[in-house]
């Protein structure tokens, strides 16, 4: 049984491969790259398309358990493979929280049953995400947690953050921070600035993120801890991360596609589908994130996929829930970075494959021989218009509805099995 | 093309004749904006010249029309102003052209919101025919049977007023 | 011929439309001064005042405006509405729209409520009677009519004093100033100014006394006393009055021709001293009277030219 992907432009950053060749798969594993000369039982003609490792999204909110009407593990997995994502990490702000091994195991078990994606939980730093007492990180890690975060909420109090960084780093665990000083952002629903002033709504100043990142870096320095900034959104935070890395600290950052492609202008006319936390910022911030992606300060692209039911969005900007879905738009939106020559295609793919894999010690993100055959094939030129009613996610909250995107996933292969092909899921 | 149907001389004569028909020493004049107010101005001059005391006001009937739904509010609406108590008085209501009678109906409606006059007398410079309501002038300066597709207008020229007829639809 | 579909804010109007509404409003002042204060203009029109925020004066102003033009006016206030029972804003709006009013007058504490509702309520004109800290267009039209009656607003300097950050009146004036050719000077401490407000092209001062010379109008905003102290925007009402309250001395410094305006309701002794509020310079009650005329104008403009459909 050989599955052959013929004549695609193969990008495998981990192995510095960036050339047109064949990829063949046997028994669910990568069997070889190069010129295939045997007999294949199935062939995918990838001429004119890119072939890369299945994408990894290290920042996804599944709503299971607790809010399955917004998204569950199955619908989230379907959205993921439709977006070329074969591995993702789910955040702990479910109900109940992922702050106990039992819940974690339940999620992992459910994801295995669904079987479309590799799902790795990120467990809570503090019990019930309250920012007071630490979770049992060692046990959570044994149960499968790949990192720790209170995402959705910051680890707000400096004392707790210090202990969290010290404790986690004692065992090599990484802490992911949703950097937001709630004292500065409370009541806010968008970036604070000219746009929020015109709309007459409470803003969330960039300083809310900057000051939290600055504080955390100081604490991470003292603790010699691994600290990762989730969904970085401000020029100030990017500069802080860059400086920390220059200093040799174990500080990393991820950026979400909406933060490097859109600005606060999207919120004009009170568009609740452009409301997320951290909010869309200014053009200056957007450019700083592009620069961070270019110079490597930001090593990962992750979506912060945050599904919400329409009822939670249709209630006026100030009342609407924070967040947008992102799994199905991650690749086309990010491809702009390559087409605009911000970074090379190989660097771009790295930020969605091998870089997060290395950060989280995942056994994926490459096309090395013998690895599980998780592969994404996409047409980088294909233009299409996003219709939110056609999303595989259970939720529809996207700012890209009705917009033309360039680049579309044609095939997603997980463990050698074609799970998504030309718009259709094969479970 | 506009056609002059009454020249300045004819209009001035008609105004003289109207002023002569307005009797009494204390006269309450209300012009309907805009043309009726202009006519009332000239009548006022004539009446005062003969020594009568004239109380003047103007009505803008925009808010009393029966056709708001079809034509929308008049963009050049002017304030109504009646600076005297109309109760028990004879009011000489002045307009330039009498056509369907709807403007007069609205003006009478508006007048009654200011009080209860003893009588309302209608003074019209030109009756162009085409009445749609049982309304007729007490004093008419000129008459001209205009066809329904024509507009008839009091126009201020360099030498004075004249009245024009213009075909507006076929 | 001019027809408004909705009135969300000054931001959606051009100069011509504002002048038109002022003309209409000016003509309508007289209707409220007659023995019989009712014109038949809006006979057969239904207007619903949907107020999620308490505001006796704005609601009454809209109600009287509608009734003086013979419309049927229904008032719904948050305390009696279904929202207290958990019904969403959208459901309340859709329910009322299904009863086919011509106009829905909406006041809500959330900015953008009118725009939001209009996306879901087809065939109903929506008037913004104040949305959060966003806009309050009928108040600004009222103020402009008052200024016009007092000699005009063009090239005048209107000094707006108080909590600009939370003021819909302030924002709407900043927009109208650019359109209509007057200048706005904002006076407030930094705690009460929104981000980048200078981008409206206004002058900004933290010192009331320094901002007084050259002002043609001192426009005092209402202070929400609990909001002021609770979030550390100001230490005390006492200090507020001392720094930003309009007193006799400041009025004297402003000179004789300077007018005093206030959108109401006033906090006497806080943003404005009692004797100033009652002084000859005050145009505060004229604002109230003109408010009715302007709202009559707005309702007329919204109801006109609907093609005769019910």
Short mmCIF file of C-alpha atoms in Angstrom, two decimals, chain B residues 56-165:
data_model
loop_
_atom_site.label_atom_id
_atom_site.label_comp_id
_atom_site.label_asym_id
_atom_site.label_seq_id
_atom_site.Cartn_x
_atom_site.Cartn_y
_atom_site.Cartn_z
CA UNK B 56 -49.83 91.14 9.28
CA UNK B 57 -48.92 87.50 9.64
CA UNK B 58 -47.76 84.65 7.42
CA UNK B 59 -48.56 80.97 7.37
CA UNK B 60 -46.40 78.17 6.10
CA UNK B 61 -48.68 75.21 5.61
CA UNK B 62 -45.93 72.62 5.11
CA UNK B 63 -46.84 70.79 8.30
CA UNK B 64 -50.57 70.85 7.44
CA UNK B 65 -50.38 69.34 3.99
CA UNK B 66 -52.14 66.10 3.15
CA UNK B 67 -49.31 64.82 0.98
CA UNK B 68 -46.30 64.33 3.28
CA UNK B 69 -46.12 60.68 2.32
CA UNK B 70 -45.81 61.34 -1.38
CA UNK B 71 -43.71 64.46 -1.58
CA UNK B 72 -41.87 64.64 1.72
CA UNK B 73 -41.38 67.74 3.80
CA UNK B 74 -40.87 70.98 1.88
CA UNK B 75 -37.15 71.76 1.89
CA UNK B 76 -37.77 75.50 1.96
CA UNK B 77 -40.20 75.65 4.79
CA UNK B 78 -40.43 79.02 6.58
CA UNK B 79 -41.84 79.71 10.00
CA UNK B 80 -45.49 80.56 10.41
CA UNK B 81 -45.93 83.76 12.32
CA UNK B 82 -49.19 85.38 13.40
CA UNK B 83 -48.27 88.13 15.85
CA UNK B 84 -51.86 88.90 16.86
CA UNK B 85 -54.73 87.10 18.50
CA UNK B 86 -57.04 85.94 15.73
CA UNK B 87 -59.99 85.07 17.96
CA UNK B 88 -63.13 86.93 16.95
CA UNK B 89 -61.39 88.67 14.06
CA UNK B 90 -62.07 88.61 10.36
CA UNK B 91 -58.94 87.20 8.75
CA UNK B 92 -58.11 88.01 5.14
CA UNK B 93 -56.23 84.93 3.96
CA UNK B 94 -54.07 85.77 0.95
CA UNK B 95 -52.52 83.48 -1.67
CA UNK B 96 -51.09 84.11 -5.11
CA UNK B 97 -52.63 81.29 -7.13
CA UNK B 98 -55.72 79.18 -6.37
CA UNK B 99 -55.53 75.74 -7.93
CA UNK B 100 -56.81 72.55 -6.24
CA UNK B 101 -57.78 74.26 -2.98
CA UNK B 102 -55.71 71.89 -0.84
CA UNK B 103 -53.32 74.62 0.27
CA UNK B 104 -56.26 76.73 1.42
CA UNK B 105 -57.76 73.81 3.29
CA UNK B 106 -54.42 73.29 5.09
CA UNK B 107 -54.10 77.01 5.80
CA UNK B 108 -57.56 77.14 7.33
CA UNK B 109 -56.63 74.15 9.47
CA UNK B 110 -53.52 75.90 10.65
CA UNK B 111 -55.38 79.18 11.28
CA UNK B 112 -57.76 77.43 13.62
CA UNK B 113 -54.82 76.24 15.73
CA UNK B 114 -54.16 79.90 16.51
CA UNK B 115 -57.71 80.56 17.71
CA UNK B 116 -61.28 80.91 16.50
CA UNK B 117 -61.65 83.70 13.97
CA UNK B 118 -65.03 85.36 13.40
CA UNK B 119 -64.61 84.84 9.66
CA UNK B 120 -62.00 83.90 7.08
CA UNK B 121 -62.09 85.70 3.72
CA UNK B 122 -60.02 84.28 0.90
CA UNK B 123 -58.14 86.72 -1.33
CA UNK B 124 -56.57 85.27 -4.49
CA UNK B 125 -54.52 87.08 -7.10
CA UNK B 126 -55.13 84.47 -9.80
CA UNK B 127 -57.68 81.69 -9.98
CA UNK B 128 -56.32 79.18 -12.50
CA UNK B 129 -59.23 76.73 -12.19
CA UNK B 130 -58.89 72.99 -11.53
CA UNK B 131 -60.43 73.11 -8.04
CA UNK B 132 -60.64 69.79 -6.28
CA UNK B 133 -62.30 70.94 -3.07
CA UNK B 134 -65.39 73.09 -2.46
CA UNK B 135 -63.27 76.18 -1.93
CA UNK B 136 -63.69 79.48 -3.76
CA UNK B 137 -62.15 82.91 -3.26
CA UNK B 138 -64.08 85.86 -1.82
CA UNK B 139 -61.94 88.23 -3.84
CA UNK B 140 -60.27 87.19 -7.10
CA UNK B 141 -57.91 89.48 -9.03
CA UNK B 142 -57.49 87.54 -12.25
CA UNK B 143 -58.83 84.33 -13.74
CA UNK B 144 -57.25 82.06 -16.29
CA UNK B 145 -58.26 78.53 -17.21
CA UNK B 146 -54.93 76.70 -17.23
CA UNK B 147 -54.75 73.08 -18.31
CA UNK B 148 -53.84 70.50 -15.67
CA UNK B 149 -50.37 69.91 -17.10
CA UNK B 150 -49.34 73.54 -16.69
CA UNK B 151 -47.79 75.35 -13.79
CA UNK B 152 -48.83 78.95 -13.28
CA UNK B 153 -46.54 81.20 -11.28
CA UNK B 154 -46.25 84.71 -9.99
CA UNK B 155 -42.76 85.82 -11.07
CA UNK B 156 -40.82 88.86 -9.88
CA UNK B 157 -39.13 90.59 -12.84
CA UNK B 158 -37.07 93.79 -13.07
CA UNK B 159 -40.09 95.90 -13.89
CA UNK B 160 -42.42 94.25 -11.38
CA UNK B 161 -44.47 91.11 -11.21
CA UNK B 162 -45.93 89.14 -14.04
CA UNK B 163 -47.60 85.76 -14.24
CA UNK B 164 -46.14 82.91 -16.25
CA UNK B 165 -47.55 79.67 -17.50
#
